[in-house]
Amino acid sequence: MNSTSTLKKIPNYTAIVAFFMVAYLSLASVFAQNTGTILGNVKDKRTQEVLIGVTVQVEGTNQGTTTDAEGKFKLSLPVGSYNLKATFVGYKATSKFNIVLTSGNAQQINFELEEDAVQLAETKIVFNRSISVASVETPNSIQKLTTEEIKNNPGGNFDISRVIQVLPGVGGTAGSVGGFRNDLIIRGGGPNENVFYLDGIEIPVINHFATQGSSGGPTGILNVSFIEDATLSSSSFNARYDNALSSVLQFRQREGNPERVQGNIRVSSTEVAGTLEGPISAKTTFLASVRRSYLQFLFKAIDLPIRPNYWDFQYKVTHKINKKTTLTAIGVGAIDEFTFAVPQESSPEKEYILRSNPNINQWNYTTGFSLKRLLENGFMNVSLSRNMFNNRLDRFEDNRQGDERYRALKSNSQEIENKLRIDVNKFIGKWEYSYGAVLQYVKYNNDFFNVLRREITNSQGQIVQPGITVTFNTAIDFFKYGAFAQVNRKLLNDRLNLSAGLRTDMNSFTNDGNNPLETLSPRLSASYQVSDKWRLNASVGRYFKTPIYTVLGYRQDGNFVNKSNKYIRSDHVVAGLEFIPTPTTRITLEGFSKMYDNYPISVRDGISLANQGGNFGAIGNEAVTSTGKGRSRGIEFFIQQKLTKNFFGVLSYTYFQSEFTGKDGKYIASAWDTRNLVSTQLGYKFKRGWELGLKWLYQGGAPYTPFDLATSQRTYLTSGVGTEDYTRLNSQRLKAFSRVDFRVDKKWNYKKMSIDLFFDFQNALLTANPAFPQYTFERTADNSGFKTTDGQALKLDGSNAIPLILANEDANFTPALGLVIEF
């Protein structure tokens, strides 16, 4: 067991006060039918102009309304779950599914309608394909989850990074910590190959306790109460996005309620969160939230040695300057502290946690402004943002906190990015085109010290093991800049869609950074509508990513030894088909191939960085060369059923192989080469506010590298972990990962207030889920020290220690109770 997995393996306790409050309110409820409100607007997708007179109807009923002169609509309906459809002459019908209406908070549902040339020409009813999220430039490899699919995900714990693991091609941490982190492994690519955008502004960190140089962590930062929907693209990236090799994940936030102040309070077994929203003026609305963890108190109560503690904050302010111009301000940030305490009762697993993991002090934020201006036949976006990530890591041998003689690790680093992005989107007849540019000013610094192993001498003073220490102090600043253009065209009565894009990115730091031809990245996609229900899709593209800052900022003998590193390159080829048998059912089948070049390889170890970064800390603080290659190929199958007769669900299966080369040029399975990914999520809505959810995740066994037992014995006292034998890199595999999560929700609705009580059971079938084995030494029965083979004090080189390999396989059932109060 390690500290990461422990974050999800503790028993959760019932909030007794919340339980009795709910019981009291249940007895006090009346059986009168309560109502809720849906607010929203409807716009033209291409121009972003509001549409007047659009019919918005509750599917399966005669209830509906039309948009007013400002494109707005409002519906008052009995509480429950609904599908809404927007229809307008000359436009394709669009539906929104599974809108859960309560008496506590008004729901905000916005539509963007697309013109329909066929309907205009022939005046006929067109099959409703709004369940498809494909666009002209991204016709394949794209999925979308709505706010209700995010909120009520079994085992998701309101964490978007966990929720999207039900989508095809998306895996967890490939077993490195038993699937308990949010390192998104998408189609066999690394977790730092994904980029995240919040309302068009890039947010580099979306998880607490993030690994520097990567993107994962145990739990997410974003507040799901803000999210209108989340869209995942795993290929066919629009040319406006830079640094994406595996995915672009876009979060779209709703606006605050323009009519009244409202909010919610969420209490669960591990945290409490509050959200407030409403109008500031007739043209301005706000959203604001704060969340606080109390894991540290629970862990202390049950005598676990770790003390995770975090806060996060989020806000959005929207101001409509005039009918054509809207200014939006957003912000998201977190404060993380991960410390340790000596447990009252020890065990090998607890001792391993104390010795192997650093103390973590992190904070990060992203803040920015976005201006949208409507133009003739189009619109323009301008965003200005700043993000900062401060990361402090400290570890001492034998957990001797604060004693500098035993310091094994110190890393005090900051990453700062200031970004200006501009994009223009226009159309002329059947042609759509967009273009834009990005300018970034980057600062990175790091005060780094790491003892890889101590020097050991014999009784005669002779060195029997030379010491290895990495130490440097670095600071860099430079510019990054790029430009893009994309053009789309519909042909054959909109049956054939073609899109072509071109992008280049440069920087002022690396040796070849100012050569635009080095990162010239063309992309082309096409889709053909065979019939109302069938569509064929294909895309090919080349994508680049800047070397990570820990690599660029690394110094050796005072020199920046990695300035010759190149942008990592990935070439994608994807083809597949989409079948929509009914307006609420979508089925896709795709095959994909990704080929990597210029992938960083460690000079010290001779292995690809594709096989690092699965735990807390940082990767890339070393000399690397851009000589590695990689490949990932596979096939995906996906079924999505939107709310129909109280039932909804998804099912996906992915098979892939992910391999990367090291210094020897041989392709070896990467750390996330789990081969098989299966996920399914089912939901059913009963009467009187009851809802049931079930989720099953399956992931094939992850490769891992066995320990070099001799070296591990010599270096364990310093490093706190075993040393892997890279001559047998990823030669063994863990058992498969599998987990069933189960969730029950019960909602009560009162006048202007609603309550959602949920029970969430993770790993309900008590499946043993393996993580990487852990190396340690046996300790004495009273835990006063280490056992030795000769009964003497433990030698510095560990030669008289008794090695112990912890299997790190646990079967833990984690029940959780939560309460959401809307008012």
PDB file of N, CA and C in Angstrom, residues 742-800:
ATOM      1  N   PHE A 742     -21.040   1.521  -7.218  1.00  0.00           N
ATOM      2  CA  PHE A 742     -22.497   1.480  -7.099  1.00  0.00           C
ATOM      3  C   PHE A 742     -22.942   2.756  -6.391  1.00  0.00           C
ATOM      4  N   ARG A 743     -24.000   3.383  -6.897  1.00  0.00           N
ATOM      5  CA  ARG A 743     -24.451   4.637  -6.292  1.00  0.00           C
ATOM      6  C   ARG A 743     -25.973   4.697  -6.261  1.00  0.00           C
ATOM      7  N   VAL A 744     -26.490   5.209  -5.139  1.00  0.00           N
ATOM      8  CA  VAL A 744     -27.927   5.419  -4.958  1.00  0.00           C
ATOM      9  C   VAL A 744     -28.152   6.871  -4.561  1.00  0.00           C
ATOM     10  N   ASP A 745     -29.046   7.554  -5.266  1.00  0.00           N
ATOM     11  CA  ASP A 745     -29.416   8.939  -4.945  1.00  0.00           C
ATOM     12  C   ASP A 745     -30.895   9.007  -4.575  1.00  0.00           C
ATOM     13  N   LYS A 746     -31.197   9.849  -3.596  1.00  0.00           N
ATOM     14  CA  LYS A 746     -32.586  10.156  -3.250  1.00  0.00           C
ATOM     15  C   LYS A 746     -32.723  11.663  -3.118  1.00  0.00           C
ATOM     16  N   LYS A 747     -33.662  12.240  -3.887  1.00  0.00           N
ATOM     17  CA  LYS A 747     -33.867  13.688  -3.883  1.00  0.00           C
ATOM     18  C   LYS A 747     -35.189  14.027  -3.219  1.00  0.00           C
ATOM     19  N   TRP A 748     -35.155  15.084  -2.399  1.00  0.00           N
ATOM     20  CA  TRP A 748     -36.352  15.679  -1.833  1.00  0.00           C
ATOM     21  C   TRP A 748     -36.444  17.120  -2.333  1.00  0.00           C
ATOM     22  N   ASN A 749     -37.635  17.545  -2.722  1.00  0.00           N
ATOM     23  CA  ASN A 749     -37.833  18.903  -3.213  1.00  0.00           C
ATOM     24  C   ASN A 749     -38.824  19.644  -2.328  1.00  0.00           C
ATOM     25  N   TYR A 750     -38.428  20.828  -1.921  1.00  0.00           N
ATOM     26  CA  TYR A 750     -39.255  21.696  -1.097  1.00  0.00           C
ATOM     27  C   TYR A 750     -39.381  23.038  -1.795  1.00  0.00           C
ATOM     28  N   LYS A 751     -40.078  23.950  -1.212  1.00  0.00           N
ATOM     29  CA  LYS A 751     -40.222  25.249  -1.826  1.00  0.00           C
ATOM     30  C   LYS A 751     -38.880  25.978  -1.814  1.00  0.00           C
ATOM     31  N   LYS A 752     -38.286  26.180  -2.991  1.00  0.00           N
ATOM     32  CA  LYS A 752     -37.013  26.881  -3.199  1.00  0.00           C
ATOM     33  C   LYS A 752     -35.829  26.186  -2.531  1.00  0.00           C
ATOM     34  N   MET A 753     -35.956  24.894  -2.268  1.00  0.00           N
ATOM     35  CA  MET A 753     -34.831  24.145  -1.713  1.00  0.00           C
ATOM     36  C   MET A 753     -34.974  22.672  -2.089  1.00  0.00           C
ATOM     37  N   SER A 754     -33.835  22.029  -2.353  1.00  0.00           N
ATOM     38  CA  SER A 754     -33.860  20.591  -2.627  1.00  0.00           C
ATOM     39  C   SER A 754     -32.679  19.937  -1.924  1.00  0.00           C
ATOM     40  N   ILE A 755     -32.832  18.644  -1.656  1.00  0.00           N
ATOM     41  CA  ILE A 755     -31.791  17.869  -0.971  1.00  0.00           C
ATOM     42  C   ILE A 755     -31.537  16.597  -1.759  1.00  0.00           C
ATOM     43  N   ASP A 756     -30.280  16.308  -1.998  1.00  0.00           N
ATOM     44  CA  ASP A 756     -29.873  15.061  -2.654  1.00  0.00           C
ATOM     45  C   ASP A 756     -28.980  14.303  -1.691  1.00  0.00           C
ATOM     46  N   LEU A 757     -29.460  13.168  -1.220  1.00  0.00           N
ATOM     47  CA  LEU A 757     -28.672  12.293  -0.365  1.00  0.00           C
ATOM     48  C   LEU A 757     -28.170  11.139  -1.229  1.00  0.00           C
ATOM     49  N   PHE A 758     -26.847  10.900  -1.226  1.00  0.00           N
ATOM     50  CA  PHE A 758     -26.334   9.824  -2.063  1.00  0.00           C
ATOM     51  C   PHE A 758     -25.421   8.901  -1.266  1.00  0.00           C
ATOM     52  N   PHE A 759     -25.491   7.623  -1.615  1.00  0.00           N
ATOM     53  CA  PHE A 759     -24.592   6.607  -1.091  1.00  0.00           C
ATOM     54  C   PHE A 759     -23.757   6.102  -2.260  1.00  0.00           C
ATOM     55  N   ASP A 760     -22.440   6.175  -2.121  1.00  0.00           N
ATOM     56  CA  ASP A 760     -21.526   5.803  -3.202  1.00  0.00           C
ATOM     57  C   ASP A 760     -20.605   4.699  -2.695  1.00  0.00           C
ATOM     58  N   PHE A 761     -20.640   3.535  -3.332  1.00  0.00           N
ATOM     59  CA  PHE A 761     -19.857   2.390  -2.888  1.00  0.00           C
ATOM     60  C   PHE A 761     -18.795   2.067  -3.950  1.00  0.00           C
ATOM     61  N   GLN A 762     -17.541   2.302  -3.625  1.00  0.00           N
ATOM     62  CA  GLN A 762     -16.445   1.999  -4.543  1.00  0.00           C
ATOM     63  C   GLN A 762     -15.929   0.589  -4.282  1.00  0.00           C
ATOM     64  N   ASN A 763     -15.667  -0.121  -5.375  1.00  0.00           N
ATOM     65  CA  ASN A 763     -15.192  -1.508  -5.319  1.00  0.00           C
ATOM     66  C   ASN A 763     -16.163  -2.377  -4.500  1.00  0.00           C
ATOM     67  N   ALA A 764     -17.417  -2.340  -4.913  1.00  0.00           N
ATOM     68  CA  ALA A 764     -18.467  -3.026  -4.161  1.00  0.00           C
ATOM     69  C   ALA A 764     -18.274  -4.536  -4.109  1.00  0.00           C
ATOM     70  N   LEU A 765     -17.549  -5.124  -5.069  1.00  0.00           N
ATOM     71  CA  LEU A 765     -17.341  -6.568  -5.090  1.00  0.00           C
ATOM     72  C   LEU A 765     -16.039  -6.988  -4.414  1.00  0.00           C
ATOM     73  N   LEU A 766     -15.377  -6.042  -3.734  1.00  0.00           N
ATOM     74  CA  LEU A 766     -14.151  -6.335  -2.985  1.00  0.00           C
ATOM     75  C   LEU A 766     -13.075  -7.001  -3.860  1.00  0.00           C
ATOM     76  N   THR A 767     -12.884  -6.465  -5.052  1.00  0.00           N
ATOM     77  CA  THR A 767     -11.867  -6.995  -5.964  1.00  0.00           C
ATOM     78  C   THR A 767     -10.484  -6.542  -5.518  1.00  0.00           C
ATOM     79  N   ALA A 768      -9.526  -7.483  -5.472  1.00  0.00           N
ATOM     80  CA  ALA A 768      -8.135  -7.135  -5.147  1.00  0.00           C
ATOM     81  C   ALA A 768      -7.497  -6.499  -6.363  1.00  0.00           C
ATOM     82  N   ASN A 769      -7.044  -5.257  -6.220  1.00  0.00           N
ATOM     83  CA  ASN A 769      -6.473  -4.523  -7.340  1.00  0.00           C
ATOM     84  C   ASN A 769      -4.986  -4.299  -7.130  1.00  0.00           C
ATOM     85  N   PRO A 770      -4.160  -4.847  -8.010  1.00  0.00           N
ATOM     86  CA  PRO A 770      -2.715  -4.776  -7.811  1.00  0.00           C
ATOM     87  C   PRO A 770      -2.134  -3.440  -8.231  1.00  0.00           C
ATOM     88  N   ALA A 771      -1.131  -2.994  -7.502  1.00  0.00           N
ATOM     89  CA  ALA A 771      -0.296  -1.870  -7.886  1.00  0.00           C
ATOM     90  C   ALA A 771       1.146  -2.368  -7.922  1.00  0.00           C
ATOM     91  N   PHE A 772       2.090  -1.482  -8.239  1.00  0.00           N
ATOM     92  CA  PHE A 772       3.474  -1.921  -8.337  1.00  0.00           C
ATOM     93  C   PHE A 772       3.971  -2.450  -6.994  1.00  0.00           C
ATOM     94  N   PRO A 773       4.753  -3.536  -6.977  1.00  0.00           N
ATOM     95  CA  PRO A 773       5.341  -4.021  -5.729  1.00  0.00           C
ATOM     96  C   PRO A 773       6.243  -2.949  -5.105  1.00  0.00           C
ATOM     97  N   GLN A 774       6.456  -3.087  -3.798  1.00  0.00           N
ATOM     98  CA  GLN A 774       7.262  -2.102  -3.072  1.00  0.00           C
ATOM     99  C   GLN A 774       8.371  -2.809  -2.289  1.00  0.00           C
ATOM    100  N   TYR A 775       9.552  -2.184  -2.301  1.00  0.00           N
ATOM    101  CA  TYR A 775      10.725  -2.768  -1.661  1.00  0.00           C
ATOM    102  C   TYR A 775      10.974  -2.077  -0.329  1.00  0.00           C
ATOM    103  N   THR A 776      11.211  -2.872   0.720  1.00  0.00           N
ATOM    104  CA  THR A 776      11.552  -2.305   2.024  1.00  0.00           C
ATOM    105  C   THR A 776      12.365  -3.330   2.810  1.00  0.00           C
ATOM    106  N   PHE A 777      12.701  -2.993   4.059  1.00  0.00           N
ATOM    107  CA  PHE A 777      13.401  -3.909   4.972  1.00  0.00           C
ATOM    108  C   PHE A 777      12.448  -4.328   6.086  1.00  0.00           C
ATOM    109  N   GLU A 778      12.614  -5.548   6.560  1.00  0.00           N
ATOM    110  CA  GLU A 778      11.840  -6.003   7.709  1.00  0.00           C
ATOM    111  C   GLU A 778      12.245  -5.220   8.956  1.00  0.00           C
ATOM    112  N   ARG A 779      11.266  -4.974   9.822  1.00  0.00           N
ATOM    113  CA  ARG A 779      11.521  -4.266  11.063  1.00  0.00           C
ATOM    114  C   ARG A 779      11.297  -5.199  12.245  1.00  0.00           C
ATOM    115  N   THR A 780      11.801  -4.798  13.393  1.00  0.00           N
ATOM    116  CA  THR A 780      11.644  -5.609  14.605  1.00  0.00           C
ATOM    117  C   THR A 780      10.194  -5.596  15.050  1.00  0.00           C
ATOM    118  N   ALA A 781       9.839  -6.546  15.904  1.00  0.00           N
ATOM    119  CA  ALA A 781       8.459  -6.694  16.347  1.00  0.00           C
ATOM    120  C   ALA A 781       7.942  -5.449  17.058  1.00  0.00           C
ATOM    121  N   ASP A 782       8.818  -4.792  17.833  1.00  0.00           N
ATOM    122  CA  ASP A 782       8.382  -3.588  18.549  1.00  0.00           C
ATOM    123  C   ASP A 782       8.596  -2.312  17.728  1.00  0.00           C
ATOM    124  N   ASN A 783       9.025  -2.471  16.468  1.00  0.00           N
ATOM    125  CA  ASN A 783       9.227  -1.365  15.539  1.00  0.00           C
ATOM    126  C   ASN A 783      10.289  -0.375  16.016  1.00  0.00           C
ATOM    127  N   SER A 784      11.213  -0.838  16.829  1.00  0.00           N
ATOM    128  CA  SER A 784      12.273   0.050  17.309  1.00  0.00           C
ATOM    129  C   SER A 784      13.411   0.170  16.314  1.00  0.00           C
ATOM    130  N   GLY A 785      13.437  -0.673  15.293  1.00  0.00           N
ATOM    131  CA  GLY A 785      14.504  -0.633  14.304  1.00  0.00           C
ATOM    132  C   GLY A 785      14.319  -1.733  13.284  1.00  0.00           C
ATOM    133  N   PHE A 786      15.383  -1.958  12.493  1.00  0.00           N
ATOM    134  CA  PHE A 786      15.316  -2.982  11.455  1.00  0.00           C
ATOM    135  C   PHE A 786      15.853  -4.304  11.972  1.00  0.00           C
ATOM    136  N   LYS A 787      15.250  -5.391  11.511  1.00  0.00           N
ATOM    137  CA  LYS A 787      15.817  -6.706  11.740  1.00  0.00           C
ATOM    138  C   LYS A 787      17.101  -6.851  10.931  1.00  0.00           C
ATOM    139  N   THR A 788      18.055  -7.594  11.457  1.00  0.00           N
ATOM    140  CA  THR A 788      19.293  -7.853  10.714  1.00  0.00           C
ATOM    141  C   THR A 788      19.619  -9.339  10.762  1.00  0.00           C
ATOM    142  N   THR A 789      20.428  -9.761   9.830  1.00  0.00           N
ATOM    143  CA  THR A 789      20.789 -11.183   9.746  1.00  0.00           C
ATOM    144  C   THR A 789      21.750 -11.594  10.848  1.00  0.00           C
ATOM    145  N   ASP A 790      22.520 -10.628  11.395  1.00  0.00           N
ATOM    146  CA  ASP A 790      23.521 -10.959  12.406  1.00  0.00           C
ATOM    147  C   ASP A 790      23.170 -10.433  13.787  1.00  0.00           C
ATOM    148  N   GLY A 791      21.998  -9.845  13.941  1.00  0.00           N
ATOM    149  CA  GLY A 791      21.594  -9.317  15.239  1.00  0.00           C
ATOM    150  C   GLY A 791      22.278  -8.016  15.613  1.00  0.00           C
ATOM    151  N   GLN A 792      23.128  -7.474  14.722  1.00  0.00           N
ATOM    152  CA  GLN A 792      23.822  -6.228  14.991  1.00  0.00           C
ATOM    153  C   GLN A 792      23.038  -5.057  14.390  1.00  0.00           C
ATOM    154  N   ALA A 793      23.553  -3.859  14.649  1.00  0.00           N
ATOM    155  CA  ALA A 793      22.924  -2.669  14.083  1.00  0.00           C
ATOM    156  C   ALA A 793      22.984  -2.723  12.554  1.00  0.00           C
ATOM    157  N   LEU A 794      21.997  -2.139  11.930  1.00  0.00           N
ATOM    158  CA  LEU A 794      21.927  -2.148  10.473  1.00  0.00           C
ATOM    159  C   LEU A 794      23.108  -1.374   9.889  1.00  0.00           C
ATOM    160  N   LYS A 795      23.790  -1.983   8.932  1.00  0.00           N
ATOM    161  CA  LYS A 795      24.922  -1.337   8.276  1.00  0.00           C
ATOM    162  C   LYS A 795      24.416  -0.328   7.237  1.00  0.00           C
ATOM    163  N   LEU A 796      25.250   0.700   6.955  1.00  0.00           N
ATOM    164  CA  LEU A 796      24.842   1.749   6.035  1.00  0.00           C
ATOM    165  C   LEU A 796      24.580   1.224   4.632  1.00  0.00           C
ATOM    166  N   ASP A 797      25.295   0.159   4.254  1.00  0.00           N
ATOM    167  CA  ASP A 797      25.081  -0.395   2.920  1.00  0.00           C
ATOM    168  C   ASP A 797      23.971  -1.438   2.897  1.00  0.00           C
ATOM    169  N   GLY A 798      23.281  -1.644   4.017  1.00  0.00           N
ATOM    170  CA  GLY A 798      22.168  -2.568   4.074  1.00  0.00           C
ATOM    171  C   GLY A 798      22.528  -4.023   3.905  1.00  0.00           C
ATOM    172  N   SER A 799      23.799  -4.366   4.016  1.00  0.00           N
ATOM    173  CA  SER A 799      24.229  -5.735   3.727  1.00  0.00           C
ATOM    174  C   SER A 799      23.700  -6.747   4.730  1.00  0.00           C
ATOM    175  N   ASN A 800      23.379  -6.316   5.942  1.00  0.00           N
ATOM    176  CA  ASN A 800      22.835  -7.258   6.924  1.00  0.00           C
ATOM    177  C   ASN A 800      21.333  -7.064   7.135  1.00  0.00           C
TER     178      ASN A 800
END
